[in-house]
Coordinates of C-alpha atoms in Angstrom, one line a residue:
Chain A
M1 CA 0.0 0.0 0.0
Y2 CA 1.8 3.1 -1.2
A3 CA -1.0 5.5 -0.3
Q4 CA -1.5 6.4 3.4
V5 CA -3.6 8.9 5.1
I6 CA -5.1 10.2 1.9
K7 CA -7.5 13.1 2.7
S8 CA -10.8 12.4 1.0
E9 CA -13.1 15.2 0.0
G10 CA -16.8 15.7 -0.5
A11 CA -18.4 13.2 1.9
K12 CA -22.1 14.0 1.6
P13 CA -25.2 12.3 2.6
R14 CA -27.3 11.2 -0.4
G15 CA -30.0 13.8 0.4
E16 CA -27.5 16.6 -0.2
M17 CA -26.2 15.3 -3.5
S18 CA -27.0 17.0 -6.8
P19 CA -28.7 14.9 -9.5
E20 CA -25.3 14.6 -11.2
E21 CA -23.7 13.3 -8.1
I22 CA -26.4 10.8 -7.5
A23 CA -26.1 9.5 -11.1
F24 CA -22.3 9.3 -10.6
Q25 CA -22.6 7.3 -7.4
E26 CA -25.1 5.0 -9.1
R27 CA -22.6 4.3 -11.9
I28 CA -20.0 3.4 -9.3
D29 CA -22.4 1.2 -7.4
R30 CA -23.2 -0.7 -10.6
G31 CA -19.5 -1.4 -11.0
E32 CA -19.0 0.9 -14.0
K33 CA -15.6 2.4 -14.7
I34 CA -15.2 6.2 -14.7
E35 CA -13.2 7.4 -17.7
P36 CA -11.1 10.6 -17.8
K37 CA -13.4 12.7 -20.0
E38 CA -16.6 11.9 -18.1
W39 CA -18.2 14.0 -15.5
M40 CA -16.9 13.4 -12.0
P41 CA -17.3 15.3 -8.7
E42 CA -14.4 17.6 -8.0
G43 CA -13.7 15.8 -4.7
Y44 CA -13.4 12.5 -6.5
R45 CA -10.9 14.0 -8.9
K46 CA -8.9 15.7 -6.2
T47 CA -8.8 12.7 -3.9
L48 CA -7.7 10.5 -6.8
I49 CA -4.9 12.9 -7.8
R50 CA -3.6 12.8 -4.2
Q51 CA -3.8 9.0 -4.0
I52 CA -2.4 8.2 -7.4
G53 CA 0.3 10.9 -7.0
Q54 CA 1.3 9.5 -3.7
H55 CA 1.5 6.1 -5.1
A56 CA 3.6 7.3 -8.1
H57 CA 6.0 9.2 -5.8
S58 CA 6.4 6.1 -3.6
E59 CA 7.5 4.1 -6.7
I60 CA 10.1 6.7 -7.5
V61 CA 11.4 7.3 -4.0
G62 CA 11.2 3.5 -3.6
Q63 CA 14.0 3.2 -6.1
L64 CA 16.4 4.6 -3.5
P65 CA 16.5 2.1 -0.7
E66 CA 16.9 -0.8 -3.1
G67 CA 19.2 1.1 -5.4
N68 CA 21.4 1.4 -2.3
W69 CA 22.4 -2.3 -2.8
I70 CA 22.6 -2.6 -6.6
T71 CA 26.4 -1.9 -6.7
R72 CA 26.9 -4.3 -3.8
A73 CA 24.6 -7.2 -4.9
P74 CA 26.4 -10.4 -4.1
T75 CA 26.2 -12.2 -7.4
L76 CA 25.7 -11.2 -11.0
E77 CA 22.3 -12.8 -11.1
R78 CA 21.1 -11.0 -7.9
K79 CA 22.4 -7.8 -9.4
A80 CA 20.5 -8.3 -12.6
I81 CA 17.3 -9.2 -10.7
L82 CA 17.5 -6.2 -8.5
L83 CA 18.2 -3.9 -11.5
A84 CA 15.2 -5.3 -13.3
K85 CA 13.0 -4.8 -10.2
V86 CA 14.1 -1.2 -9.7
Q87 CA 13.5 -0.6 -13.4
D88 CA 10.0 -2.0 -13.0
E89 CA 9.3 0.4 -10.2
A90 CA 10.4 3.4 -12.3
G91 CA 8.0 2.0 -14.9
H92 CA 5.2 1.8 -12.4
G93 CA 5.9 5.4 -11.5
L94 CA 5.6 6.3 -15.1
Y95 CA 2.2 4.5 -15.6
L96 CA 0.8 6.2 -12.5
Y97 CA 1.9 9.7 -13.4
C98 CA 0.2 9.1 -16.8
A99 CA -2.9 7.9 -15.0
A100 CA -2.8 11.1 -12.8
E101 CA -2.3 13.2 -16.0
T102 CA -5.7 12.1 -17.3
L103 CA -7.2 13.9 -14.3
G104 CA -5.7 17.2 -15.4
V105 CA -2.5 17.4 -13.4
S106 CA 1.0 17.3 -15.0
R107 CA 3.9 15.1 -13.9
D108 CA 5.9 18.3 -13.3
E109 CA 3.2 19.7 -11.0
L110 CA 3.1 16.5 -9.0
L111 CA 6.9 16.4 -8.8
E112 CA 7.0 20.0 -7.6
K113 CA 4.6 19.0 -4.8
L114 CA 6.8 16.1 -3.9
H115 CA 9.9 18.2 -3.8
N116 CA 8.3 21.0 -1.7
G117 CA 7.0 18.5 0.8
S118 CA 3.3 19.2 0.1
M119 CA 2.7 15.6 -1.2
K120 CA 4.0 12.5 0.5
Y121 CA 5.3 9.1 -0.4
S122 CA 4.9 5.9 1.6
S123 CA 6.5 6.1 5.0
I124 CA 8.2 2.7 4.4
F125 CA 10.8 4.2 2.1
N126 CA 12.2 6.4 4.9
Y127 CA 13.7 3.3 6.5
P128 CA 17.2 2.3 5.6
T129 CA 18.4 -0.9 3.9
L130 CA 21.3 -1.9 6.1
N131 CA 22.2 -5.4 5.1
W132 CA 21.6 -7.6 2.0
A133 CA 18.7 -9.4 3.6
D134 CA 16.9 -6.1 3.7
I135 CA 16.6 -6.4 -0.1
G136 CA 14.8 -9.7 0.5
A137 CA 12.7 -8.2 3.3
V138 CA 11.7 -5.3 1.1
G139 CA 10.5 -7.6 -1.6
W140 CA 8.8 -10.0 0.7
L141 CA 7.2 -7.6 3.2
V142 CA 7.0 -4.2 1.5
D143 CA 5.9 -5.5 -1.9
G144 CA 3.8 -8.1 -0.1
A145 CA 2.0 -5.3 1.9
A146 CA 1.6 -3.2 -1.3
I147 CA 0.0 -6.2 -3.1
M148 CA -2.6 -6.6 -0.4
N149 CA -3.9 -3.2 -1.3
Q150 CA -3.2 -3.1 -5.0
V151 CA -4.9 -6.4 -5.9
P152 CA -8.3 -5.0 -4.8
L153 CA -7.5 -1.7 -6.4
Q154 CA -7.5 -3.5 -9.8
R155 CA -11.3 -3.1 -9.4
T156 CA -11.2 0.6 -8.5
S157 CA -13.7 2.8 -10.1
F158 CA -11.4 5.0 -12.1
G159 CA -10.5 3.3 -15.4
P160 CA -6.9 4.4 -15.9
Y161 CA -6.0 3.7 -12.3
S162 CA -7.5 0.3 -12.5
R163 CA -5.7 -0.6 -15.7
A164 CA -2.4 0.7 -14.2
M165 CA -3.0 -1.5 -11.2
I166 CA -3.5 -4.6 -13.3
R167 CA -0.1 -4.2 -14.9
I168 CA 1.6 -3.3 -11.7
C169 CA 0.2 -6.2 -9.7
K170 CA 1.7 -8.7 -12.2
E171 CA 5.1 -7.3 -11.6
E172 CA 4.7 -6.8 -7.9
S173 CA 3.8 -10.4 -7.2
F174 CA 6.9 -11.4 -9.1
H175 CA 9.0 -9.0 -7.0
Q176 CA 7.5 -10.5 -3.8
R177 CA 8.6 -14.0 -4.9
Q178 CA 12.1 -12.8 -5.7
G179 CA 12.3 -11.1 -2.2
Y180 CA 11.2 -14.3 -0.5
D181 CA 13.8 -16.2 -2.5
I182 CA 16.5 -14.0 -1.1
M183 CA 15.1 -14.6 2.4
M184 CA 15.2 -18.4 1.8
K185 CA 18.8 -18.3 0.8
M186 CA 19.7 -16.1 3.7
A187 CA 17.6 -18.0 6.3
R188 CA 19.1 -21.3 5.2
G189 CA 22.6 -20.0 4.7
T190 CA 25.5 -19.4 7.2
P191 CA 24.8 -18.3 10.8
E192 CA 25.8 -14.8 9.7
Q193 CA 23.3 -14.8 6.9
K194 CA 20.6 -16.1 9.1
A195 CA 21.3 -13.4 11.6
M196 CA 21.0 -10.8 8.7
A197 CA 17.6 -12.3 7.7
Q198 CA 16.3 -12.1 11.3
D199 CA 17.7 -8.6 11.7
A200 CA 15.9 -7.5 8.5
L201 CA 12.6 -9.0 9.7
N202 CA 13.0 -7.3 13.1
R203 CA 13.5 -3.9 11.5
F204 CA 10.9 -4.2 8.7
W205 CA 8.0 -5.9 10.4
Y206 CA 6.4 -2.9 12.1
P207 CA 7.1 -0.4 9.4
A208 CA 5.4 -2.9 7.0
L209 CA 2.4 -3.0 9.2
M210 CA 2.3 0.8 9.2
M211 CA 2.0 0.8 5.4
F212 CA -1.7 0.1 5.8
G213 CA -2.2 3.3 7.6
P214 CA -3.8 4.0 10.9
S215 CA -6.5 1.9 12.4
D216 CA -10.0 2.3 10.9
K217 CA -11.3 3.9 14.1
D218 CA -8.7 6.7 13.5
S219 CA -9.0 6.8 9.7
V220 CA -11.2 9.8 9.0
H221 CA -11.2 9.7 5.3
S222 CA -12.0 6.1 4.5
A223 CA -15.8 6.2 4.2
Q224 CA -16.1 8.5 1.2
S225 CA -13.1 6.8 -0.6
M226 CA -14.8 3.5 -0.1
A227 CA -18.1 4.8 -1.4
W228 CA -16.3 5.9 -4.5
K229 CA -14.4 2.6 -4.8
I230 CA -11.1 4.4 -4.6
K231 CA -10.4 2.4 -1.5
I232 CA -11.8 -1.1 -1.5
N233 CA -10.9 -2.5 2.0
T234 CA -10.3 -0.9 5.3
N235 CA -6.8 -0.5 6.7
D236 CA -7.4 -3.0 9.5
E237 CA -8.8 -5.6 7.1
L238 CA -5.8 -5.5 4.9
R239 CA -3.4 -5.4 7.8
Q240 CA -5.0 -8.5 9.3
K241 CA -4.9 -10.3 5.9
F242 CA -1.2 -9.4 5.6
V243 CA -0.3 -10.7 9.0
D244 CA -2.3 -13.9 8.4
Q245 CA -0.4 -14.5 5.1
T246 CA 3.0 -13.5 6.3
V247 CA 3.4 -15.3 9.7
P248 CA 3.4 -18.8 8.2
Q249 CA 5.9 -17.6 5.6
A250 CA 8.2 -16.4 8.4
E251 CA 7.8 -19.7 10.2
Y252 CA 8.7 -21.6 7.0
L253 CA 11.9 -19.5 6.9
G254 CA 12.6 -20.4 10.5
L255 CA 12.5 -16.7 11.5
T256 CA 10.8 -15.2 14.5
V257 CA 8.2 -12.4 14.0
P258 CA 9.3 -9.7 16.5
D259 CA 5.9 -9.7 18.4
Q260 CA 5.6 -11.5 21.7
H261 CA 1.9 -11.1 21.6
L262 CA 1.5 -12.8 18.2
K263 CA -1.0 -15.7 18.6
W264 CA -3.4 -17.6 16.5
N265 CA -7.0 -16.8 17.4
E266 CA -9.2 -19.7 16.5
E267 CA -12.4 -17.8 17.0
K268 CA -11.6 -15.0 14.5
G269 CA -9.6 -17.3 12.2
G270 CA -6.7 -15.0 12.2
Y271 CA -3.7 -13.9 14.3
D272 CA -3.8 -11.5 17.2
F273 CA -0.9 -9.2 16.9
S274 CA 0.6 -6.0 18.4
E275 CA -0.1 -2.7 16.9
P276 CA 2.9 -0.8 15.5
D277 CA 4.0 2.2 17.4
W278 CA 1.8 4.9 15.8
S279 CA 3.8 7.7 17.3
E280 CA 6.7 6.5 15.3
F281 CA 4.5 6.4 12.2
Y282 CA 3.4 10.1 12.7
D283 CA 7.0 11.1 13.3
V284 CA 8.1 9.5 10.0
L285 CA 5.2 11.2 8.2
A286 CA 6.2 14.5 9.8
G287 CA 9.7 14.1 8.2
N288 CA 11.6 12.6 11.2
G289 CA 12.1 9.1 9.9
P290 CA 15.7 7.7 9.7
C291 CA 16.0 8.6 6.0
N292 CA 13.4 11.3 5.2
R293 CA 16.0 14.0 4.5
E294 CA 18.3 11.8 2.4
R295 CA 15.5 10.4 0.3
L296 CA 13.8 13.6 -0.5
G297 CA 17.2 15.4 -0.8
A298 CA 18.3 12.8 -3.3
R299 CA 15.2 13.3 -5.4
V300 CA 15.4 17.1 -5.3
K301 CA 19.1 17.0 -6.2
A302 CA 18.5 14.6 -9.1
W303 CA 15.8 17.0 -10.4
E304 CA 17.9 20.2 -10.0
D305 CA 21.1 18.6 -11.4
G306 CA 19.0 17.4 -14.3
A307 CA 17.6 20.8 -15.2
W308 CA 20.2 21.5 -17.9
F309 CA 19.5 18.1 -19.4
R310 CA 15.8 18.7 -19.7
D311 CA 16.3 22.3 -20.9
G312 CA 18.7 21.0 -23.5
L313 CA 16.3 18.5 -24.9
V314 CA 13.5 21.1 -25.1
A315 CA 15.8 23.6 -26.8
H316 CA 16.9 21.0 -29.4
A317 CA 13.3 20.0 -30.1
E318 CA 12.5 23.7 -30.7
K319 CA 15.5 24.2 -33.0
A320 CA 14.7 21.0 -35.0
E321 CA 11.1 22.2 -35.4
A322 CA 12.2 25.6 -36.5
R323 CA 14.6 24.0 -39.0
R324 CA 11.8 21.8 -40.4
A325 CA 9.5 24.8 -40.8
A326 CA 12.3 26.8 -42.5
A327 CA 13.0 23.9 -44.9
K328 CA 9.3 23.6 -45.7
I329 CA 9.1 27.3 -46.5
A330 CA 12.2 27.1 -48.7
A331 CA 10.8 24.1 -50.5
E332 CA 7.5 25.9 -51.3
Chain B
M1 CA 54.7 -28.2 -29.4
A2 CA 51.0 -28.4 -30.4
A3 CA 50.1 -28.7 -26.8
I4 CA 52.1 -25.6 -25.9
I5 CA 50.4 -23.6 -28.7
A6 CA 47.0 -24.7 -27.5
A7 CA 47.9 -23.7 -23.9
V8 CA 49.0 -20.2 -25.2
D9 CA 45.8 -19.9 -27.2
R10 CA 43.7 -20.9 -24.2
A11 CA 45.4 -18.2 -22.0
A12 CA 45.0 -15.6 -24.8
F13 CA 41.4 -16.7 -25.3
F14 CA 40.7 -16.4 -21.6
E15 CA 42.4 -13.0 -21.6
F16 CA 40.2 -11.8 -24.5
L17 CA 37.0 -13.0 -22.9
T18 CA 37.8 -11.2 -19.6
R19 CA 38.5 -8.0 -21.5
M20 CA 35.0 -8.3 -23.0
G21 CA 33.3 -9.3 -19.8
D22 CA 35.2 -6.8 -17.6
N23 CA 34.3 -3.9 -19.9
T24 CA 30.6 -4.7 -19.6
L25 CA 30.8 -5.5 -15.9
I26 CA 32.5 -2.2 -14.9
L27 CA 30.5 0.0 -17.2
G28 CA 27.3 -1.8 -16.0
H29 CA 28.4 -1.0 -12.5
R30 CA 29.0 2.6 -13.2
V31 CA 25.6 3.0 -15.1
S32 CA 23.8 1.3 -12.2
E33 CA 25.1 3.9 -9.8
W34 CA 22.6 6.3 -11.4
C35 CA 19.7 4.3 -10.2
G36 CA 17.0 6.7 -8.8
H37 CA 19.1 9.8 -9.5
A38 CA 18.6 10.4 -13.2
P39 CA 17.4 13.8 -14.5
V40 CA 14.1 12.4 -15.7
L41 CA 12.1 9.3 -15.0
E42 CA 12.5 7.9 -18.6
E43 CA 16.3 8.1 -18.1
D44 CA 16.1 6.2 -14.9
I45 CA 14.4 3.5 -16.8
A46 CA 16.8 3.6 -19.8
L47 CA 19.9 3.6 -17.5
A48 CA 18.6 0.6 -15.5
N49 CA 17.9 -1.1 -18.8
T50 CA 21.4 -0.4 -20.1
A51 CA 23.0 -1.6 -16.9
L52 CA 20.9 -4.7 -17.0
D53 CA 21.9 -5.5 -20.5
L54 CA 25.6 -5.0 -19.7
I55 CA 25.4 -7.2 -16.6
G56 CA 23.6 -9.9 -18.6
Q57 CA 26.4 -9.8 -21.2
T58 CA 29.0 -10.0 -18.4
Q59 CA 27.4 -13.3 -17.2
L60 CA 27.9 -14.7 -20.7
W61 CA 31.4 -13.5 -21.4
L62 CA 32.8 -14.3 -17.9
G63 CA 31.0 -17.6 -17.9
L64 CA 32.7 -18.6 -21.1
A65 CA 36.0 -17.2 -19.8
G66 CA 35.7 -19.5 -16.8
E67 CA 35.0 -22.5 -19.0
I68 CA 37.9 -21.8 -21.3
E69 CA 40.3 -21.3 -18.3
G70 CA 39.3 -24.7 -17.1
K71 CA 40.1 -24.1 -13.4
G72 CA 36.6 -24.3 -12.1
R73 CA 36.0 -20.6 -11.8
N74 CA 32.5 -19.3 -12.9
A75 CA 31.4 -15.8 -13.8
D76 CA 30.7 -14.9 -10.2
N77 CA 34.1 -16.1 -9.1
L78 CA 35.7 -14.0 -11.8
A79 CA 33.6 -10.9 -11.0
F80 CA 33.8 -11.0 -7.3
L81 CA 37.1 -12.6 -6.4
R82 CA 39.7 -11.0 -8.6
D83 CA 41.6 -8.0 -7.4
A84 CA 42.1 -4.9 -9.5
G85 CA 45.2 -6.2 -11.1
G86 CA 43.3 -9.1 -12.5
F87 CA 40.7 -6.9 -14.3
R88 CA 41.1 -6.3 -18.0
N89 CA 38.6 -3.6 -18.8
V90 CA 39.7 -0.4 -20.6
L91 CA 40.2 2.6 -18.4
L92 CA 37.3 4.4 -20.2
V93 CA 34.6 2.4 -18.5
E94 CA 35.9 3.0 -15.0
R95 CA 35.9 6.8 -15.3
P96 CA 33.6 8.2 -12.7
N97 CA 30.1 9.1 -13.8
G98 CA 30.5 12.9 -13.4
D99 CA 27.4 14.8 -14.5
F100 CA 24.8 13.2 -16.8
G101 CA 26.6 14.6 -19.8
Q102 CA 29.9 12.8 -18.9
T103 CA 28.1 9.6 -18.3
L104 CA 26.4 9.9 -21.6
M105 CA 29.5 10.8 -23.5
R106 CA 31.4 7.8 -22.0
Q107 CA 28.5 5.6 -23.0
F108 CA 28.4 6.9 -26.6
L109 CA 32.1 6.5 -27.2
F110 CA 32.0 3.0 -25.8
D111 CA 28.8 2.0 -27.6
A112 CA 30.3 3.1 -30.9
W113 CA 33.2 0.8 -30.3
H114 CA 31.1 -2.0 -28.7
H115 CA 28.8 -2.1 -31.7
G116 CA 31.6 -2.5 -34.2
M117 CA 33.3 -5.1 -32.0
L118 CA 30.2 -7.2 -31.6
T119 CA 29.4 -6.9 -35.3
A120 CA 32.8 -8.3 -36.1
L121 CA 32.5 -11.0 -33.4
T122 CA 29.3 -12.4 -34.9
A123 CA 31.6 -13.8 -37.6
S124 CA 34.0 -15.3 -35.0
A125 CA 35.5 -18.7 -35.7
D126 CA 34.4 -19.7 -32.2
P127 CA 30.6 -20.4 -32.4
R128 CA 30.1 -19.6 -28.7
V129 CA 31.6 -16.2 -29.2
A130 CA 29.6 -15.6 -32.3
E131 CA 26.4 -16.5 -30.4
I132 CA 27.1 -14.2 -27.4
A133 CA 28.0 -11.4 -29.8
A134 CA 24.8 -11.8 -31.8
K135 CA 22.7 -11.7 -28.7
A136 CA 24.6 -8.7 -27.3
L137 CA 24.5 -6.8 -30.6
K138 CA 20.8 -6.5 -30.5
E139 CA 21.0 -4.8 -27.2
V140 CA 24.0 -2.7 -28.0
S141 CA 22.4 -1.5 -31.3
Y142 CA 19.7 0.1 -29.1
H143 CA 22.4 1.5 -26.7
L144 CA 24.1 3.2 -29.6
E145 CA 21.0 4.6 -31.0
R146 CA 20.0 6.1 -27.7
S147 CA 23.3 7.5 -26.8
S148 CA 23.9 9.0 -30.3
D149 CA 20.5 10.6 -30.2
L150 CA 21.0 12.2 -26.8
V151 CA 24.6 13.4 -27.6
I152 CA 23.2 15.1 -30.7
R153 CA 20.3 16.7 -28.9
L154 CA 22.3 17.9 -25.9
G155 CA 25.3 19.1 -28.0
D156 CA 22.9 21.1 -30.1
G157 CA 20.6 22.1 -27.3
T158 CA 21.1 25.1 -25.0
P159 CA 24.5 26.9 -24.6
E160 CA 24.9 25.2 -21.3
S161 CA 24.1 21.7 -22.5
H162 CA 26.5 22.3 -25.4
K163 CA 29.2 23.4 -23.0
R164 CA 28.8 20.5 -20.7
M165 CA 28.9 18.0 -23.6
Q166 CA 32.0 19.6 -25.0
Q167 CA 33.6 19.5 -21.6
A168 CA 32.6 15.8 -21.3
L169 CA 34.2 15.0 -24.6
D170 CA 37.4 16.9 -23.8
D171 CA 37.7 15.2 -20.5
I172 CA 37.3 11.6 -21.8
W173 CA 38.7 11.7 -25.3
T174 CA 42.2 10.5 -24.4
Y175 CA 40.7 7.4 -22.9
T176 CA 39.3 6.2 -26.2
G177 CA 42.5 5.3 -28.0
E178 CA 43.0 2.3 -25.7
L179 CA 40.2 0.5 -27.5
F180 CA 42.3 0.2 -30.6
V181 CA 45.7 -0.7 -29.4
A182 CA 46.6 -4.3 -30.2
D183 CA 48.9 -6.5 -28.1
E184 CA 49.9 -10.2 -28.4
T185 CA 46.6 -11.4 -27.1
D186 CA 44.8 -9.5 -29.8
R187 CA 47.2 -10.8 -32.5
A188 CA 46.7 -14.4 -31.2
M189 CA 42.9 -13.9 -31.3
A190 CA 43.0 -12.4 -34.8
E191 CA 45.2 -15.2 -36.1
A192 CA 42.8 -17.8 -34.7
G193 CA 39.9 -15.9 -36.3
I194 CA 38.2 -15.6 -32.9
A195 CA 38.3 -11.8 -32.7
P196 CA 39.2 -8.9 -35.0
D197 CA 42.5 -6.9 -34.7
P198 CA 41.3 -3.9 -32.6
A199 CA 42.9 -1.5 -35.1
R200 CA 40.5 -2.7 -37.8
L201 CA 37.6 -1.3 -35.8
R202 CA 39.0 2.2 -35.8
A203 CA 37.8 3.5 -39.2
K204 CA 34.1 2.5 -38.6
W205 CA 34.3 4.0 -35.0
E206 CA 35.7 7.2 -36.3
E207 CA 33.0 7.4 -38.9
I208 CA 30.2 7.0 -36.3
V209 CA 31.8 9.3 -33.8
T210 CA 32.6 12.0 -36.3
G211 CA 29.1 11.9 -37.8
V212 CA 27.4 12.2 -34.4
L213 CA 29.7 14.8 -32.9
T214 CA 29.4 16.9 -36.1
E215 CA 25.7 16.8 -35.9
A216 CA 25.9 17.6 -32.2
A217 CA 28.1 20.7 -33.1
L218 CA 30.9 19.3 -30.9
K219 CA 34.6 19.6 -31.6
I220 CA 36.8 16.6 -31.5
P221 CA 39.8 17.4 -29.3
A222 CA 43.1 17.8 -31.2
T223 CA 45.1 15.7 -28.8
G224 CA 46.1 12.2 -29.9
Y225 CA 47.3 11.2 -26.5
V226 CA 46.2 7.7 -25.3
H227 CA 45.8 6.7 -21.7
K228 CA 46.1 3.0 -21.5
G229 CA 46.9 0.1 -19.1
G230 CA 43.5 -1.4 -18.2
R231 CA 43.7 -4.1 -20.8
R232 CA 46.8 -5.5 -19.1
G233 CA 45.6 -4.9 -15.5
V234 CA 47.1 -1.4 -14.7
H235 CA 44.1 0.7 -13.8
T236 CA 43.2 4.1 -12.4
E237 CA 42.6 4.6 -8.7
H238 CA 38.9 4.4 -9.3
L239 CA 38.7 0.7 -10.0
G240 CA 39.7 -0.2 -6.4
Y241 CA 36.7 1.6 -5.1
I242 CA 34.4 0.0 -7.6
L243 CA 35.6 -3.4 -6.5
A244 CA 35.4 -2.5 -2.8
D245 CA 31.7 -1.9 -3.3
M246 CA 31.0 -4.7 -5.7
Q247 CA 32.9 -7.4 -3.9
F248 CA 32.1 -6.5 -0.4
L249 CA 29.7 -9.4 0.5
Q250 CA 31.7 -12.1 -1.3
R251 CA 34.8 -10.9 0.5
A252 CA 33.3 -10.4 3.9
Y253 CA 31.5 -13.8 3.9
P254 CA 33.6 -16.2 2.0
G255 CA 31.9 -19.3 0.7
A256 CA 28.3 -18.1 1.5
V257 CA 25.6 -18.9 -1.1
W258 CA 23.4 -15.9 -2.0

C-alpha cells in the first residue's frame, strides 16, 4: 500500500447530493468504470490525484533504498534481478503519473509538490536498507503489503488507475517472490546470513504493518473513498490479511516475527498481533524518519542537477522544429 | 609443441574474454550507480535497462571465460574474487560518472566501439563467441541509437548543454585510444579468427563518432594522447573503489551462497 492517510473530499449524505452526483454514485455502485473525459465530482478528482500521485511518488522514491544495494549485490544474477526490479518500479511510477495526468495534473506539477513536501510518499521508504537481507525483506514484506492493497485496487472505479494496477500487480507479485527467494537463501545460509535475515525482519516488520495506515477507528477519510471505490478494503482488514499470510511464511523460513503477543485466534480465524508504534508512524510522516531528508534530498538533487539536461532536450526540439519549418518554406 | 600452442591460445582466449566481460561489468556497475538519481524518469528506466543488458552480457562473457580457463571458476568467481590487477577492462569504462553529460559521452564513445566489435564477433571462428555477440549486438544497437541521439540533442541544445557535452568530450577523449591498441593477445585472437584486430575497428568507429559529434556541433579534441593500461591490468585509482563496493559481500562472507 503506497497510499497512506489520503485526505478524501466531498463526503455527503445522499439527500444533499446533486442529481449529477447521484447519477455518478449509481454508476460506481453498478461497478462501471469512470473514464477521464466523463463528469466526476471535484472531490473525486482531487482525492484520486492525491492517491495516485502519492503512489507514483512512492514508486520513484522507492528506487532509492533498493538502489542502495545494486552496486553491492552479491552475485551477477542477484544484481540483474535487482536492476530489473528497480527498473519495473520506475516504470510503475511512469504509468501512475500518466494515470494522474488524465485527471488534469501534469507530472511536473506533481513532482513540484513532492519536492516541496506538500505531497507525501509511503513512510516505508524512509527506513534504511542496512544489510543484504533487507533487499529480500523489502520484496517479501514491503511488496507483499503493497500487493494486499493493490490487488483489490484493480477493481477501483477510475479506469486508468484500475488498468495501471492490473499491470503493476503482475510485476509486484513477481517481486515479492524474488524477495522471498533472497530470504530463503539467507535464512538457510551461514549463521551470519541467518542473523542478517532475522535482523531484517525485526526492522521491517512494524514499518510494513504501518504501510496500511492508521487503524480504521482513526482513519477519518475512509468512508467517502470506499463509497467511490477508490479504496476497497479498510486499513485494518488489509493489515489482518497481511499478518495472516506472512506469519506462516516467516515460520517456514525459521525466522521469528518480533511480536511476543502474536498468537493464532481460532475464533476469528486469524492472528492476534501487536499494533505498531503509531507515534513513530506520525514522526516519520512529519519528516523525522531515519532517511526522510536523504530520500527527498536525493530526489530534489536529481531534479535540480538534471535541469540543464531537460532544458537542452527542449531547446533541441524547438530548434529542430524551426529548421523543419524553414526547410518547408524554402521548398515551397 | 602443439600442446604448448594450445595452452598459449587458451590463455589468450581467456584474456580476451575477460576483456569483453570486464568492460561490460565495470560499465554496467557505473551506469547502475545512477539508479534513482537520473534527470528524468525515462532516463532512470533507460539507464537501468542499459546496466541490466551489460550485466547480462557479463554473465555470458565471464561464464565462457571460466570454461575456457578450465580451473573451475565461474562468472561470479571472476567478477567478485579477482583484485584490480586481474581486471582487463579499458580505463574508459571505470571513469567516474560525473554529471549526466559525462556519463552519456562515455556511453556513446563506448557504444560506438562496442557495436563495431560485436558486429565483427558475430563472424567469430568460435561459435560460442559468435552466439554471445549476436545476442549482445541486438541490445547494443539500441544503446548506440539512444546515446547517439542524446549526444546530438544535448550538443545542439542550449548553450549550457553544449558546453557540458563539449567538456565531457574533452575530459574523456584521451581514454578512447586504448580501445584500438593491439597486443599479443589480440594478435593471437586475430590469427585464430576468434576476434578482429582492434585497429581494424577504428575506421568505422571514427565514422560513427565524427558523424554524431558533427551533428551535435561538438569539436573533437586535437590531442592524440592515449591513456592505457586497463587491458593489461594497470588501472586508475577508481577501480579499487568500484571493487570495494562490488565485492564486499563475497569478500566479507567467503563461501556463503546468495
